[in-house]
mmCIF file of C-alpha atoms and ligand atoms in Angstrom:
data_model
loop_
_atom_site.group_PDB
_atom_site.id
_atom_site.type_symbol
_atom_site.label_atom_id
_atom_site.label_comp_id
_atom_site.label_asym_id
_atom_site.label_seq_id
_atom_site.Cartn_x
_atom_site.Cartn_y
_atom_site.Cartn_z
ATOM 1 C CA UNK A 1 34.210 10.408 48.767
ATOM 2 C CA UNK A 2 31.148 12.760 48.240
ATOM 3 C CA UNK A 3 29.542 11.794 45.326
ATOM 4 C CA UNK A 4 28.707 14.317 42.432
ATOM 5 C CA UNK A 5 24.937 14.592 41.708
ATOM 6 C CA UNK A 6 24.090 16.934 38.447
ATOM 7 C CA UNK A 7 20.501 18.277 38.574
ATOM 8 C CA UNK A 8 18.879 20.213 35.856
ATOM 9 C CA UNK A 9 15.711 22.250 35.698
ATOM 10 C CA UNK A 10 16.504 23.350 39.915
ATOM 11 C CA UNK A 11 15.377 26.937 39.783
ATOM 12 C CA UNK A 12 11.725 26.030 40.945
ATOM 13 C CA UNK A 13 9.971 22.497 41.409
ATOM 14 C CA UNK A 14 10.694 18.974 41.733
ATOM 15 C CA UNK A 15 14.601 20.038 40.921
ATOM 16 C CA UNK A 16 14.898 22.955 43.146
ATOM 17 C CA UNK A 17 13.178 20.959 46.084
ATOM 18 C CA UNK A 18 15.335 17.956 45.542
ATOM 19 C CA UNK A 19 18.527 19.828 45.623
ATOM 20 C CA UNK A 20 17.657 21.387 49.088
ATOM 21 C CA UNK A 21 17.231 17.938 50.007
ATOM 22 C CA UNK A 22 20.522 16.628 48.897
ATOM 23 C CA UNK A 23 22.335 19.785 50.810
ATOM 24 C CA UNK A 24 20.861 18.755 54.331
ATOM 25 C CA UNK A 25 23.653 16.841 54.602
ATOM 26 C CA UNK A 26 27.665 16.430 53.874
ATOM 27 C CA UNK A 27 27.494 13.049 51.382
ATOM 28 C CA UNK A 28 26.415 14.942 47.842
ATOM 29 C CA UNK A 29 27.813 17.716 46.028
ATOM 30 C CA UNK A 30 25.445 19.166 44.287
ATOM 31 C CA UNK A 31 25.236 21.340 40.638
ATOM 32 C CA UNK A 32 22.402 22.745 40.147
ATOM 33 C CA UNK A 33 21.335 24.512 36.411
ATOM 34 C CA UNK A 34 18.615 26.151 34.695
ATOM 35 C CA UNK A 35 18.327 29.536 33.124
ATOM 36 C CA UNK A 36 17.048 31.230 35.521
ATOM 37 C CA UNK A 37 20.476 31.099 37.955
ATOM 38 C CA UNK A 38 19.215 34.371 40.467
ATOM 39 C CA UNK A 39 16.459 31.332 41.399
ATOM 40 C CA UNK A 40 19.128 29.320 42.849
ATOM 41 C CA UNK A 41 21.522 31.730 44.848
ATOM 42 C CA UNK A 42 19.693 30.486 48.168
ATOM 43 C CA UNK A 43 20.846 26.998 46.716
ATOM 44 C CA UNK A 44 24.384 28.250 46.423
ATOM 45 C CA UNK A 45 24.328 29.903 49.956
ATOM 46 C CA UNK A 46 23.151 26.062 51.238
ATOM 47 C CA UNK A 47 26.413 25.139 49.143
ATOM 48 C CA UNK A 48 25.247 23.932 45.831
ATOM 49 C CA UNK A 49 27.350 25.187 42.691
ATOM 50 C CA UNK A 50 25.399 27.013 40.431
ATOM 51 C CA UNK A 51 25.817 26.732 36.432
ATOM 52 C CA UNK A 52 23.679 28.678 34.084
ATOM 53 C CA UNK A 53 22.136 26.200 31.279
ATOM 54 C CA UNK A 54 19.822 26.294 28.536
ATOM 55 C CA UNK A 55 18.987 22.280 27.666
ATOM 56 C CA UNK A 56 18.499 23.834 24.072
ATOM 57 C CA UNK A 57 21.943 25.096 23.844
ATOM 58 C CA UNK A 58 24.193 22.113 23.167
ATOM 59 C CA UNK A 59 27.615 24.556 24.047
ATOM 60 C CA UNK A 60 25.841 25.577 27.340
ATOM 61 C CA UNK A 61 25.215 22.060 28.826
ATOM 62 C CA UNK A 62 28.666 20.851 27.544
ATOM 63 C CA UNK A 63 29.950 23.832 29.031
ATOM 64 C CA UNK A 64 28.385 23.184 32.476
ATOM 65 C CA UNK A 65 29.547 19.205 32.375
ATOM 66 C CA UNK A 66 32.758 20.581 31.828
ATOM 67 C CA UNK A 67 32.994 22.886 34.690
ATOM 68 C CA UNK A 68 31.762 20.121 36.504
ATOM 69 C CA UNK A 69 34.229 17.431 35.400
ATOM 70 C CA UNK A 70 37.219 20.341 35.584
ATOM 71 C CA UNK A 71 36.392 20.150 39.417
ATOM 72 C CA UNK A 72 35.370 16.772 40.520
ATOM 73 C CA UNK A 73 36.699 14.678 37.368
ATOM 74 C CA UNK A 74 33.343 12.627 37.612
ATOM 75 C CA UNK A 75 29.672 12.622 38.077
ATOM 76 C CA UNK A 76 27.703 10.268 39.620
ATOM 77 C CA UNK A 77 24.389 11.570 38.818
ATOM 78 C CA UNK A 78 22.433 13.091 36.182
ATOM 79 C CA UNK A 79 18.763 14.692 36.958
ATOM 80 C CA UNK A 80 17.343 15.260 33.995
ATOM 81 C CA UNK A 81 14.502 16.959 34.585
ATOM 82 C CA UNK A 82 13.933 20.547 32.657
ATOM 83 C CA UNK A 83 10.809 20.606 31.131
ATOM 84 C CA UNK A 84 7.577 22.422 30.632
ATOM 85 C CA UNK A 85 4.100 22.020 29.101
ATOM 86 C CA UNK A 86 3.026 23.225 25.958
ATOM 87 C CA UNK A 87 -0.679 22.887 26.203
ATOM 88 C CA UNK A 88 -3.453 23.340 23.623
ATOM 89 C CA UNK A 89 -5.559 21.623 20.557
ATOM 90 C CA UNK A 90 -3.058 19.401 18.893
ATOM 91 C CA UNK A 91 -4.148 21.682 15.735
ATOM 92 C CA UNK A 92 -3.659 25.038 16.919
ATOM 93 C CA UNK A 93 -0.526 24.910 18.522
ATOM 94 C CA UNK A 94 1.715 26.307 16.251
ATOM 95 C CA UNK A 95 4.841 24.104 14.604
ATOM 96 C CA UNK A 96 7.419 26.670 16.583
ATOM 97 C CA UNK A 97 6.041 26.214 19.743
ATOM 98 C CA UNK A 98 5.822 22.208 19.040
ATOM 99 C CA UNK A 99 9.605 22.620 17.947
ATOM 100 C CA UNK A 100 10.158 24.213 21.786
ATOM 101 C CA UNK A 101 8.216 21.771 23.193
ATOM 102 C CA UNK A 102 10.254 18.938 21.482
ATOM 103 C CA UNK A 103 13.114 21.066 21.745
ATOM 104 C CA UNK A 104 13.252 21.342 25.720
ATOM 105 C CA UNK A 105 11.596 18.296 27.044
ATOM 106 C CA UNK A 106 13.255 15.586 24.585
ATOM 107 C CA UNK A 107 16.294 17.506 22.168
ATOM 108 C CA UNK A 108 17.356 19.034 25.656
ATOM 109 C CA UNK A 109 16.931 15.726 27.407
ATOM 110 C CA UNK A 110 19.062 14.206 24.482
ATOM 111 C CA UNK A 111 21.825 16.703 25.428
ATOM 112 C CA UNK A 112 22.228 16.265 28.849
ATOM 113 C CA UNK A 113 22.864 12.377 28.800
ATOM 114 C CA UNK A 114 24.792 12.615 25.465
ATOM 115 C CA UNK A 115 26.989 15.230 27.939
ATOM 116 C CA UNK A 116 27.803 13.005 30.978
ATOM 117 C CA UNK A 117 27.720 9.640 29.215
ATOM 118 C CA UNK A 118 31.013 9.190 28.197
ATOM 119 C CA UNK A 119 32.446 10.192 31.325
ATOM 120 C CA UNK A 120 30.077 7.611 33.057
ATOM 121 C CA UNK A 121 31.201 4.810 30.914
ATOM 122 C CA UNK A 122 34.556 5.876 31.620
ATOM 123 C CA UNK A 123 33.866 5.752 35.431
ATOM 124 C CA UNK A 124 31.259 2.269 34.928
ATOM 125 C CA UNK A 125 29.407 3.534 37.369
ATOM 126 C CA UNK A 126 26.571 6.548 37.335
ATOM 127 C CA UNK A 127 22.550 7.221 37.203
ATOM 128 C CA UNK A 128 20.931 8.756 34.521
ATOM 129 C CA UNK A 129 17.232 9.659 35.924
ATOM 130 C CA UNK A 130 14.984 11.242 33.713
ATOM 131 C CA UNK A 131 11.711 12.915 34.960
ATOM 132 C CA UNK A 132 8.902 11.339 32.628
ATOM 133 C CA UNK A 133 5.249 11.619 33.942
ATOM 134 C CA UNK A 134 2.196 10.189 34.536
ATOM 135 C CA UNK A 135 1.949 11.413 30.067
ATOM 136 C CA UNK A 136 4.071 9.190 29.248
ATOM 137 C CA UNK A 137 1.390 7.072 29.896
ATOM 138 C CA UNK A 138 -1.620 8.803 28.653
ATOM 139 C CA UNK A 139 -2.916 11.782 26.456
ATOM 140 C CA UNK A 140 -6.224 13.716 26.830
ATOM 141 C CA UNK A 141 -7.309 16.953 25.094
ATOM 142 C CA UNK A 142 -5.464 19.926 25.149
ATOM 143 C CA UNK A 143 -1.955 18.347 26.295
ATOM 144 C CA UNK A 144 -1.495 16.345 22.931
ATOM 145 C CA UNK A 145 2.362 17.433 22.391
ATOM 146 C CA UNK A 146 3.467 17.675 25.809
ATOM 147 C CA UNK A 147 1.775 13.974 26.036
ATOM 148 C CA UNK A 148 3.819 12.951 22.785
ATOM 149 C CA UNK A 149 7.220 14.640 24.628
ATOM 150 C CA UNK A 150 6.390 12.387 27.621
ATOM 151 C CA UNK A 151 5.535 9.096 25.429
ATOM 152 C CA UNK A 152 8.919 9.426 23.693
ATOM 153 C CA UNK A 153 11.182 10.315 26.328
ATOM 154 C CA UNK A 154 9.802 7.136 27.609
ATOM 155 C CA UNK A 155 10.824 5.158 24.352
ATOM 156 C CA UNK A 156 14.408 6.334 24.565
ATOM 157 C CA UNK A 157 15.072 6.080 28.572
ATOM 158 C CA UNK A 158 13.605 1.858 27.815
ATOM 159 C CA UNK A 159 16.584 1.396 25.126
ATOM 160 C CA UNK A 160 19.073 3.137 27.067
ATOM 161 C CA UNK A 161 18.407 1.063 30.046
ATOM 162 C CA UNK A 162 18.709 -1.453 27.888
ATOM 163 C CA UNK A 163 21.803 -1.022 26.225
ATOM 164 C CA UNK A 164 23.767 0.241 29.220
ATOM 165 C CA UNK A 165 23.165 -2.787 31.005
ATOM 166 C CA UNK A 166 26.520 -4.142 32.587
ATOM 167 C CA UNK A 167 28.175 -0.761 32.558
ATOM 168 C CA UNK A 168 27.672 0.219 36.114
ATOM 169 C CA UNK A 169 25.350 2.881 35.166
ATOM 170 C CA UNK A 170 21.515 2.827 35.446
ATOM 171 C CA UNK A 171 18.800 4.517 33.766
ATOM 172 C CA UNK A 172 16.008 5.367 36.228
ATOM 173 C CA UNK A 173 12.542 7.041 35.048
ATOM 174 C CA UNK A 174 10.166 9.457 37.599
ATOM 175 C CA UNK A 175 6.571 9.551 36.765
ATOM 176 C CA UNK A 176 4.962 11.968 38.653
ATOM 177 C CA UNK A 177 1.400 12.649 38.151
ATOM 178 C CA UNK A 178 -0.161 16.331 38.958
ATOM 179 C CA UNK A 179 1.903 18.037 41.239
ATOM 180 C CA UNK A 180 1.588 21.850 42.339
ATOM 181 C CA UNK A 181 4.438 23.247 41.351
ATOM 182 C CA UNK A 182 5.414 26.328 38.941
ATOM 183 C CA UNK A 183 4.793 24.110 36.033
ATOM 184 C CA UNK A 184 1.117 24.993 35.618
ATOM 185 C CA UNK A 185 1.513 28.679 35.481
ATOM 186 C CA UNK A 186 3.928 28.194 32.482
ATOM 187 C CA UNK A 187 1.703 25.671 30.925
ATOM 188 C CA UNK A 188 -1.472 27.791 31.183
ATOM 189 C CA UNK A 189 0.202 30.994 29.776
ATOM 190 C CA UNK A 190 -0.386 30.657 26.227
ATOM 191 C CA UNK A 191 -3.052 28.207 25.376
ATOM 192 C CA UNK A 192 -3.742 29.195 21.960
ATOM 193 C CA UNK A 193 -7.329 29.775 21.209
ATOM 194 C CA UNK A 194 -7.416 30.884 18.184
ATOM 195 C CA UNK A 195 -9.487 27.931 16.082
ATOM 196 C CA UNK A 196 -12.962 28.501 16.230
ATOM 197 C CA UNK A 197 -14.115 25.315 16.265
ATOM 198 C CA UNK A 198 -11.609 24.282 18.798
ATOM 199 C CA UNK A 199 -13.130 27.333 20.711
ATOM 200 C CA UNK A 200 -15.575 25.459 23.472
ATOM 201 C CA UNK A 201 -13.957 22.634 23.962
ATOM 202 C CA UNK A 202 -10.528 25.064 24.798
ATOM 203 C CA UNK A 203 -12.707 27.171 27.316
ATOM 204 C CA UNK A 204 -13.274 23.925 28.894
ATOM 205 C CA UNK A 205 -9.990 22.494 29.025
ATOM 206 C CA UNK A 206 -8.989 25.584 30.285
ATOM 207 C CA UNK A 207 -11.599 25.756 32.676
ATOM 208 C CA UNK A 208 -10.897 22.147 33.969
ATOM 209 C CA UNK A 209 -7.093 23.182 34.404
ATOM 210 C CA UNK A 210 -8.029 26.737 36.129
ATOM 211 C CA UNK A 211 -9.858 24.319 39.209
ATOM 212 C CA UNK A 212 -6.931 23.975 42.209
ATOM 213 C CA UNK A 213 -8.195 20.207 42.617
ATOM 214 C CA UNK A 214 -6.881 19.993 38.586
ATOM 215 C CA UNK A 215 -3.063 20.015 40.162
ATOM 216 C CA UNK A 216 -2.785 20.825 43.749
ATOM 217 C CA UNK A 217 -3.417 17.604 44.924
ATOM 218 C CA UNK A 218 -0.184 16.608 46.129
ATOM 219 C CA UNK A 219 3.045 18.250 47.069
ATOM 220 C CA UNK A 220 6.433 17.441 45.750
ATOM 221 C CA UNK A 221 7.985 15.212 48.379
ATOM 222 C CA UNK A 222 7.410 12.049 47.194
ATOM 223 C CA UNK A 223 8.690 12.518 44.048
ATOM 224 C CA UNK A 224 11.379 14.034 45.428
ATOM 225 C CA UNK A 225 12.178 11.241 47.415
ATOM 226 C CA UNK A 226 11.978 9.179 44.510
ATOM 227 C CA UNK A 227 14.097 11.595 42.669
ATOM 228 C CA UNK A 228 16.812 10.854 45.841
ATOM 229 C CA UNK A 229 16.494 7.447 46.009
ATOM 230 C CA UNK A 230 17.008 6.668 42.578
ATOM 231 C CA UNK A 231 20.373 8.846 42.534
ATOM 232 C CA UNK A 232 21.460 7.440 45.443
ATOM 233 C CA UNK A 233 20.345 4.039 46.464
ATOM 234 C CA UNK A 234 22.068 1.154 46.230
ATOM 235 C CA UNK A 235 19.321 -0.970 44.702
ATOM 236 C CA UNK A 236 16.869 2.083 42.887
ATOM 237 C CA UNK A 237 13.424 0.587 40.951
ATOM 238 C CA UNK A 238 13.707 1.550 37.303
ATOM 239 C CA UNK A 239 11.078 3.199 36.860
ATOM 240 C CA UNK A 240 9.100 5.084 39.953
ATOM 241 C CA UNK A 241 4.984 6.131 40.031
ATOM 242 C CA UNK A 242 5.107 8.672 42.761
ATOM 243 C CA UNK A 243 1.314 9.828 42.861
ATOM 244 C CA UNK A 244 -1.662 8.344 43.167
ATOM 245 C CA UNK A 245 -2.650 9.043 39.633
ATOM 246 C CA UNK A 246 0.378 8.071 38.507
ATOM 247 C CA UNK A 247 0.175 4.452 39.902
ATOM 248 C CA UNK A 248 -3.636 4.527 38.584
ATOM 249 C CA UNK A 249 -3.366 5.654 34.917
ATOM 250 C CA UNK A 250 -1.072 3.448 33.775
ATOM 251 C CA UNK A 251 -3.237 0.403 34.974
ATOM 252 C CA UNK A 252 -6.591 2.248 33.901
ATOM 253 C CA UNK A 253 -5.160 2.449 30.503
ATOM 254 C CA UNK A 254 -4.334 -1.338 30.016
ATOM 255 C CA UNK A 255 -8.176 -2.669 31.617
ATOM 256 C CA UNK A 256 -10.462 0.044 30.155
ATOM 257 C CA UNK A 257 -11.477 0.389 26.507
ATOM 258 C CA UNK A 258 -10.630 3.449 24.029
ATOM 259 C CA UNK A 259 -14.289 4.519 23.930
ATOM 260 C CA UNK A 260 -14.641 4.300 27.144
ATOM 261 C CA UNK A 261 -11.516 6.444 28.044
ATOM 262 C CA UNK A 262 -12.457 9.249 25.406
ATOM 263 C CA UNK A 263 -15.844 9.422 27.293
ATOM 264 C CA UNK A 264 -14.731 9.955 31.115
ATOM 265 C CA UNK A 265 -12.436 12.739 29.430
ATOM 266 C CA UNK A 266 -15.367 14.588 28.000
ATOM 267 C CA UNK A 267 -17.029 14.385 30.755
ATOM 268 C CA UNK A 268 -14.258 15.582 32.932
ATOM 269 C CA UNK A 269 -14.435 18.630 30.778
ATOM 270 C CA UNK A 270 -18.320 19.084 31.249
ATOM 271 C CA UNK A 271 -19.009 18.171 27.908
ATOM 272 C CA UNK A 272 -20.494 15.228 25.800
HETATM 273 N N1 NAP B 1 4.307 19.456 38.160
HETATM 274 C C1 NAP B 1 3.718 18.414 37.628
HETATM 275 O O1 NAP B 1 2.516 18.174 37.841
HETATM 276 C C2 NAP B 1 4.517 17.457 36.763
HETATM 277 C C3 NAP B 1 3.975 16.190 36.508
HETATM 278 C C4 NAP B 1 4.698 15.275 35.748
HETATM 279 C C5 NAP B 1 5.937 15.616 35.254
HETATM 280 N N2 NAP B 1 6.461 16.852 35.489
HETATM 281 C C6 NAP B 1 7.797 17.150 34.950
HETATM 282 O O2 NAP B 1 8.644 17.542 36.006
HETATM 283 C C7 NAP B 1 9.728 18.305 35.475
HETATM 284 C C8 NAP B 1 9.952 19.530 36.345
HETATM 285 O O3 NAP B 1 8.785 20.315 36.310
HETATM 286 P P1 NAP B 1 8.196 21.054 37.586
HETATM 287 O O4 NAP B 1 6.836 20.528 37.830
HETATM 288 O O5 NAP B 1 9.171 21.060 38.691
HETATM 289 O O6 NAP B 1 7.981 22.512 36.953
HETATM 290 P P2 NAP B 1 8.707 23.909 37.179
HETATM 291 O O7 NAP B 1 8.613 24.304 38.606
HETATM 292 O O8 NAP B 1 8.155 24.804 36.140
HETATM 293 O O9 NAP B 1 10.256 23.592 36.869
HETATM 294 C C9 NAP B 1 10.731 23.413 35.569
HETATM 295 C C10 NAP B 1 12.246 23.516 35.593
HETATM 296 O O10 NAP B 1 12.728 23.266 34.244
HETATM 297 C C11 NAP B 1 13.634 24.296 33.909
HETATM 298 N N3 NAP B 1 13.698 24.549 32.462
HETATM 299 C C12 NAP B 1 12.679 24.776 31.608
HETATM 300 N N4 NAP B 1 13.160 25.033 30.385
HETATM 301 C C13 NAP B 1 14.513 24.960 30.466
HETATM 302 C C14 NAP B 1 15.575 25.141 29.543
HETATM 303 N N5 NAP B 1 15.363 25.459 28.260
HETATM 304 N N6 NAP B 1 16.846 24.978 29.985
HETATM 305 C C15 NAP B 1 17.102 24.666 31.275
HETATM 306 N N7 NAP B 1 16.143 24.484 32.194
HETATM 307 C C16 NAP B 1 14.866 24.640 31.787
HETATM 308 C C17 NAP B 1 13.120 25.531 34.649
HETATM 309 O O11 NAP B 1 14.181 26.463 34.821
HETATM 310 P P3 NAP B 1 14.357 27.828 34.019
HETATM 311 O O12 NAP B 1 13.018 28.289 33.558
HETATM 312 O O13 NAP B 1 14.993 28.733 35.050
HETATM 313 O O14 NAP B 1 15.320 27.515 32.907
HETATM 314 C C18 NAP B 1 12.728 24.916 35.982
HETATM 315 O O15 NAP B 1 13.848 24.817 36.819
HETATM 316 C C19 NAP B 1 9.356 18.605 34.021
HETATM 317 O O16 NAP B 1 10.073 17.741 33.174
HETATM 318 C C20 NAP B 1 7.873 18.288 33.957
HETATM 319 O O17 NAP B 1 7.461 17.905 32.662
HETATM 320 C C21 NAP B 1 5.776 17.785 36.229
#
């Protein structure tokens, strides 16, 4: 039986590029969703089924699952992975676009596994993998409340391991560090500047991010291989570091003091 693998946030990125993955061959069939569904007809021509969702409309993922279950009558795995950066001083991002931030990377996450969870129980068997990242780790300037998305998506996906244990159905964390992928370009677009005293230190976070060696040091393949394995291995790790910084912060972060972290990052940014 081909199993039924769910992945959303596949119009560009670590989804898109793990869904071609999953069609090279016969053994998956794969849903793919985001909003942007004209992204994904080359998906659909490689034979994925294509569902339009919003992770912040509750009717359009419950919609989707349904299509899904109306077909298959189960689903193996969930790829939870829409999400996007809202960067900027923690102060002068404004509460709306911290609502969207919230909205999308944890509300929408909330959604998703609240969808195919029932169905999963029903089954005792599934995956639920949720693409964290290297911030779920750690925070520097200018990514405050994409950082505090990260850090609590990780506080949930712990619990629900947790609690699902003995169902059949595993909870399975990605942690990618910097990876080149569209994610930047949305992430850069509005950085609000608009705080004067915030105004240097912005140029230079900006600055820092503008350099290609900020995020194109690594391409998306082992994260999605991670993404792969964890849907569809027998034995998956709970949670996986698939970059180099990924494996370094969180270790950095447990030996090196505050004071001492809060220094490199002004110096990354050129200033003191
Ligand atoms: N790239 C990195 O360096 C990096 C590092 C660590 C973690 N991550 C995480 O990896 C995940 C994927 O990001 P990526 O790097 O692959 O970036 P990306 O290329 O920008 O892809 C983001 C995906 O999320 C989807 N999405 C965003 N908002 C959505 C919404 N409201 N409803 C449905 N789908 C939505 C986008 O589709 P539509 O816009 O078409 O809806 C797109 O398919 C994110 O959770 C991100 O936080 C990325």
């Amino acid at each position: 039986m081909q199993k039924v693998i769910w992945i959303i946030g596949a119009s560009s990125g670590f989804g898109r590029d793990c869904a071609l993955k999953l069609l090279q061959n016969n053994t998956y069939k794969v849903y793919v969703s985001a909003r942007r569904t004209a992204l994904m007809q080359d998906l659909a021509d490689k034979g994925a089924m294509v569902l339009p969702v919003n992770v912040c409309d509750e009717n359009s993922v419950q919609a989707a699952c349904q299509t899904i279950l109306d077909k298959e009558q189960r689903i193996d795995g969930l790829l939870a992975n829409a999400g996007l950066g809202v960067y900027g001083m923690v102060e002068a991002v404004s509460m709306e676009n911290i609502e969207y931030q919230f909205n999308v990377n944890v509300f929408g996450v909330a959604r998703c596994i609240q969808t195919v969870l029932p169905t999963m129980r029903m089954q005792k068997s599934g995956r639920i993998v949720i693409t964290e990242s290297l911030a779920a780790h750690a925070s520097c300037i200018g990514i405050g409340w994409y950082a505090a998305s990260k850090h609590a998506l990780k506080g949930m996906h712990i619990a629900l391991r947790q609690e699902l244990r003995n169902t059949g159905i595993k909870v399975i964390a990605i942690e990618p560090g910097r990876v080149k992928t569209d994610f930047w370009q949305t992430a850069g677009a509005n950085i609000p500047n608009n705080i004067t005293d915030y105004q240097t230190l912005t140029n230079s976070f900006m600055a820092y991010m503008n350099k290609p060696s900020y995020w194109q040091t690594s391409s998306t393949e082992s994260t999605v291989n991670a993404m792969i394995d964890a849907l569809t291995s027998d034995k998956p790790k709970m949670i996986y570091r698939t970059t180099k910084d990924a494996k370094l912060f969180p270790l950095l972060m447990k030996i090196i003091p505050n004071w001492l972290y809060d220094k490199i990052v002004w110096s990354q940014l050129g200033t003191k």
